[in-house]
Coordinates of C-alpha atoms in Angstrom, one line a residue:
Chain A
X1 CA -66.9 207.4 143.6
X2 CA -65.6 210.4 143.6
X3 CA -67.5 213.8 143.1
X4 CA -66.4 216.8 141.5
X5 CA -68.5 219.9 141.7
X6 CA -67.6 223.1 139.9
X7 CA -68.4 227.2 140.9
X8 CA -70.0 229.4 139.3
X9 CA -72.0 227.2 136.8
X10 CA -72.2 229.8 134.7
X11 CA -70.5 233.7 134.4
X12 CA -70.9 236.3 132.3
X13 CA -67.4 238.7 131.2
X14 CA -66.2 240.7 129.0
X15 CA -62.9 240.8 126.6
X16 CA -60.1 241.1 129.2
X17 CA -61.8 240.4 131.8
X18 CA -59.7 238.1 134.4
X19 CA -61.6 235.1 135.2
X20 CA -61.9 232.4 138.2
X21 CA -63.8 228.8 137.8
X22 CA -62.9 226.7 141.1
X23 CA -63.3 222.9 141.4
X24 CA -63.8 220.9 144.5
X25 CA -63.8 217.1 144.7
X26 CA -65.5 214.9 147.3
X27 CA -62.3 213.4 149.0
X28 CA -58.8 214.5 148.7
X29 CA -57.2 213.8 145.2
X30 CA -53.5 215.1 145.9
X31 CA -52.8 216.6 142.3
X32 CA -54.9 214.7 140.1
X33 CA -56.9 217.1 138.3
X34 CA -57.4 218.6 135.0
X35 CA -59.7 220.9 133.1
X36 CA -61.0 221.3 129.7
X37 CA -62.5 223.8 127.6
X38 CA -65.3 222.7 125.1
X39 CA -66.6 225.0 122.5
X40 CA -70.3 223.8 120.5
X41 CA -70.6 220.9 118.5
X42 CA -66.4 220.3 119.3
X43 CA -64.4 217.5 121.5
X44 CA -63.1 218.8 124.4
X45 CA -59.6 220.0 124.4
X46 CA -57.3 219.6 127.6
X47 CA -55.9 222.8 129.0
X48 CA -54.2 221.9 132.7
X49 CA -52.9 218.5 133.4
X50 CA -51.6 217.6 137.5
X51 CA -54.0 220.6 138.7
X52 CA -51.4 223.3 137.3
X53 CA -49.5 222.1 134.5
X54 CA -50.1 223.7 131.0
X55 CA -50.8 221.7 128.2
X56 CA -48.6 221.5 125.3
X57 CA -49.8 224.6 122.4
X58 CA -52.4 226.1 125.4
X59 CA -51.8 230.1 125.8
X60 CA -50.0 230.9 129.0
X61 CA -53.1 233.3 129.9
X62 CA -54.7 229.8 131.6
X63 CA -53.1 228.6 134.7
X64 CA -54.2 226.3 137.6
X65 CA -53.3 226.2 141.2
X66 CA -54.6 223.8 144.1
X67 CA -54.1 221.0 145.3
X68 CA -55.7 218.1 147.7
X69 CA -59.7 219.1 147.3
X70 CA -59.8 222.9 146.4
X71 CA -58.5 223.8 142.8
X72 CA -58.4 227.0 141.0
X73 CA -58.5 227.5 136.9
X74 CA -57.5 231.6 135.9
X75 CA -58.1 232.8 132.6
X76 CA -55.7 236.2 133.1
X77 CA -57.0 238.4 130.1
X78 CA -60.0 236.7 128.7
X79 CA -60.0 236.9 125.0
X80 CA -62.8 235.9 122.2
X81 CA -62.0 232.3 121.6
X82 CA -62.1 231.6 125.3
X83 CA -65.6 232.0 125.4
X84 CA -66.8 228.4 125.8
X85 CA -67.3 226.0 128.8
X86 CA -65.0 224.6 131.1
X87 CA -64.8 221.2 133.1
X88 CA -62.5 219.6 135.8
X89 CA -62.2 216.4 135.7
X90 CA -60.6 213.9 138.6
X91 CA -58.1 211.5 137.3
X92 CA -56.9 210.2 140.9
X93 CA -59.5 206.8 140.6
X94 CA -61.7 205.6 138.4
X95 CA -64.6 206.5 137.5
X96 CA -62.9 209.2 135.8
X97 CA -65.4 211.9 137.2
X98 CA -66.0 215.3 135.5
X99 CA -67.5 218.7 137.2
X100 CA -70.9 220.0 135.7
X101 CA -69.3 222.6 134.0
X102 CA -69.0 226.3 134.1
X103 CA -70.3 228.3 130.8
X104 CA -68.7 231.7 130.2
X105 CA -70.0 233.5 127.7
X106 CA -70.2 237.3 126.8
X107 CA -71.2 240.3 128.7
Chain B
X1 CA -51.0 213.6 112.6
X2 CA -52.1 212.3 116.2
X3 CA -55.9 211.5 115.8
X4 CA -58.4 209.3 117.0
X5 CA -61.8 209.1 114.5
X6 CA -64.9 207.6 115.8
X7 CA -67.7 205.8 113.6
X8 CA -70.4 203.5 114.0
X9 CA -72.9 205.7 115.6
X10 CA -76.6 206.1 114.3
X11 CA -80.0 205.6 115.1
X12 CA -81.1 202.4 117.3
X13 CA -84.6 201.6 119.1
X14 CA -84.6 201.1 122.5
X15 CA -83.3 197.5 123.4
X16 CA -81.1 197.7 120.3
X17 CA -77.6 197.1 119.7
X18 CA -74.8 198.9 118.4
X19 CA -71.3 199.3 118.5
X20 CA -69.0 201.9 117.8
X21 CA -65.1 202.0 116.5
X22 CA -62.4 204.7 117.2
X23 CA -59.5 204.3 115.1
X24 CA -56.2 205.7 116.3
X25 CA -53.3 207.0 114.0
X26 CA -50.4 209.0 114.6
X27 CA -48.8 207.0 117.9
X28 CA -48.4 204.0 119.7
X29 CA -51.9 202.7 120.5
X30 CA -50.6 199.8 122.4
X31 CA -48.7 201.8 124.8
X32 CA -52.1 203.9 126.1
X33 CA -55.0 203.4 128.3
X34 CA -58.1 204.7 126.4
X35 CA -61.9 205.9 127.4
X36 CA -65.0 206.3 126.4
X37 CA -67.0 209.7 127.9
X38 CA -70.3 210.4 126.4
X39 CA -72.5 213.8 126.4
X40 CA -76.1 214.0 125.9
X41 CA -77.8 216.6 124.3
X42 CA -77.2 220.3 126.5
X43 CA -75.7 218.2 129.0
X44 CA -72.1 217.5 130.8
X45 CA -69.2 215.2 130.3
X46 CA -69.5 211.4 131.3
X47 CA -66.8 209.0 131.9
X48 CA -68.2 205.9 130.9
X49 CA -65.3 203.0 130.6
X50 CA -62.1 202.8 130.1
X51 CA -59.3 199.5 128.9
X52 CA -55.7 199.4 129.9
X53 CA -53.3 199.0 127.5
X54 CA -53.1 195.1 126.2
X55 CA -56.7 194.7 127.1
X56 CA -56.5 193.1 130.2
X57 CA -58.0 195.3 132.6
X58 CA -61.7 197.0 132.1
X59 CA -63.9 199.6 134.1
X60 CA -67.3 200.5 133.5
X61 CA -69.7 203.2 135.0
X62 CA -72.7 202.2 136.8
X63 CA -75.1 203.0 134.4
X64 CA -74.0 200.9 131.8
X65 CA -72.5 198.0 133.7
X66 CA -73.6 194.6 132.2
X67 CA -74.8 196.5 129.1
X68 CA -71.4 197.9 127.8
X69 CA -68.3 196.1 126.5
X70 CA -65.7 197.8 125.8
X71 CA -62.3 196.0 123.9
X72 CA -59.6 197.5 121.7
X73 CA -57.3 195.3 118.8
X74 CA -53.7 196.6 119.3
X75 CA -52.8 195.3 115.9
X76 CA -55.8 197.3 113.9
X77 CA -55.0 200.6 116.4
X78 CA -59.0 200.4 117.1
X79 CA -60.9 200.9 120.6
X80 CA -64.3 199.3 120.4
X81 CA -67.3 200.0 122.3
X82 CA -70.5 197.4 121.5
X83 CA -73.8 198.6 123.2
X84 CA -76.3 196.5 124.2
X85 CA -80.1 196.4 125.7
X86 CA -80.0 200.5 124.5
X87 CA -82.1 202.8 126.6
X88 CA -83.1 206.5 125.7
X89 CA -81.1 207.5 128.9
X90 CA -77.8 206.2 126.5
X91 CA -78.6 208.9 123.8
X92 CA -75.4 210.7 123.6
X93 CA -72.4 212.1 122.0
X94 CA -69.5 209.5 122.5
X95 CA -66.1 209.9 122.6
X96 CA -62.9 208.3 122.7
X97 CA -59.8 209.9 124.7
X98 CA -56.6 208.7 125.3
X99 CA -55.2 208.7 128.3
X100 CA -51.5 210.0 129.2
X101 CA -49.9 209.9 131.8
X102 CA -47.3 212.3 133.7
X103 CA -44.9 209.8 136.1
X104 CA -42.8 212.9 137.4
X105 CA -46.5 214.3 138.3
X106 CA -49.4 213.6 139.6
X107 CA -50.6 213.6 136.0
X108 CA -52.7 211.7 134.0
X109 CA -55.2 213.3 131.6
X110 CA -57.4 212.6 128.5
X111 CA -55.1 214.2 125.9
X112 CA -56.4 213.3 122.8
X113 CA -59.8 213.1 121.5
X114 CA -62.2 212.1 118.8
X115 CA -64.7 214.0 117.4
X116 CA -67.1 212.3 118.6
X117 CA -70.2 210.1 116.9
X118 CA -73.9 210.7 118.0
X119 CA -75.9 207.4 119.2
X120 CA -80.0 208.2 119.4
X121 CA -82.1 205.6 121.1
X122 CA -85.8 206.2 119.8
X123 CA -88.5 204.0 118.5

């Protein structure tokens, strides 16, 4: 299986803050690799689809970059309703493997 | 509206059964693979089976191998997921997800999600 681990697990920033979360996975996984953001008590909702792609209705403040093992989610400007916590996710094999997470809340 | 809308969840003592339902409106049912991820309580996200599209083809996670079925009936539009021999390590928020896929990428994602249903083994 492949593992996906995430950095930092947690971060604290303020309102337009610009904000990192990297992703590694265990093996090389070309460009198969999205992220979500999950709020409390919500689904998670997909943000980056093929490691850099914006899904549809997502605000063009998130982008990804990477590629391979080494991938990079940016929040440019952070604003209030980003505060929440954010998972990659591997979708080059099954099992569909997830990262632990990074929580960003307020500073 | 696109939607998937989980039921069946509940409380269930350890070595129990249950089985839960997502029912998908709003698209093509038959033309997706869907998943089942689950989150316990303060915890992460965990893929824990998937079906392809007719049915044919199913993968399971470790931890619930032998113990999980999952199935879907293209003609209701409803993903199934019976539990069996329940542990308290299953106690979880479950969710369904479909699956689309991205054939000018090297995309395929979980675009489309249910709101989950909460499944507590306890005695």
């Amino acid at each position: 299986d492949i593992q996906m681990t995430q950095s930092p697990s947690s971060l604290s920033a303020s309102v337009g803050d610009r904000v990192t979360i990297t992703c590694r996975a265990s093996q090389s996984i070309g460009s198969y690799l999205n992220w979500y953001q999950q709020k409390p008590g919500k689904a998670p909702k997909l943000l980056i689809y093929a490691a850099s792609s914006l899904q549809s209705g997502v605000p063009s403040r998130f982008s990804g970059s990477g590629s391979g093992s080494d991938f990079t989610l940016t929040i440019s400007s952070l604003q209030p309703e980003d505060f929440a916590t954010y998972y990659c996710q591997q979708s080059y094999s099954t099992p569909r493997t997830f990262g632990p997470g990074t929580k960003v809340d307020i500073k | 509206e696109v939607q998937l809308v989980e039921s069946g969840g509940g409380l269930v003592q350890p070595g129990g059964s249950l089985r839960l339902s997502c029912a998908a409106s709003g698209f093509t049912f038959s033309s997706y693979w869907m998943h089942w991820v689950r989150q316990a309580p303060g915890k992460g996200l965990v893929w824990v089976s998937r079906i392809n599209s007719d049915g044919s083809s199913t993968t399971y996670a470790d931890s619930v191998k032998g113990r999980f079925t999952i199935s879907r009936d293209n003609a209701k539009n409803t993903l199934y997921l019976q539990m069996n021999s329940l542990r308290a390590e299953d106690t979880a928020v479950y969710y369904c997800a479909r699956e689309r896929s991205w054939n000018d990428l090297q995309g395929r994602a979980f675009d489309i999600w249910g709101q989950g249903t909460m499944v507590t083994v306890s005695s």
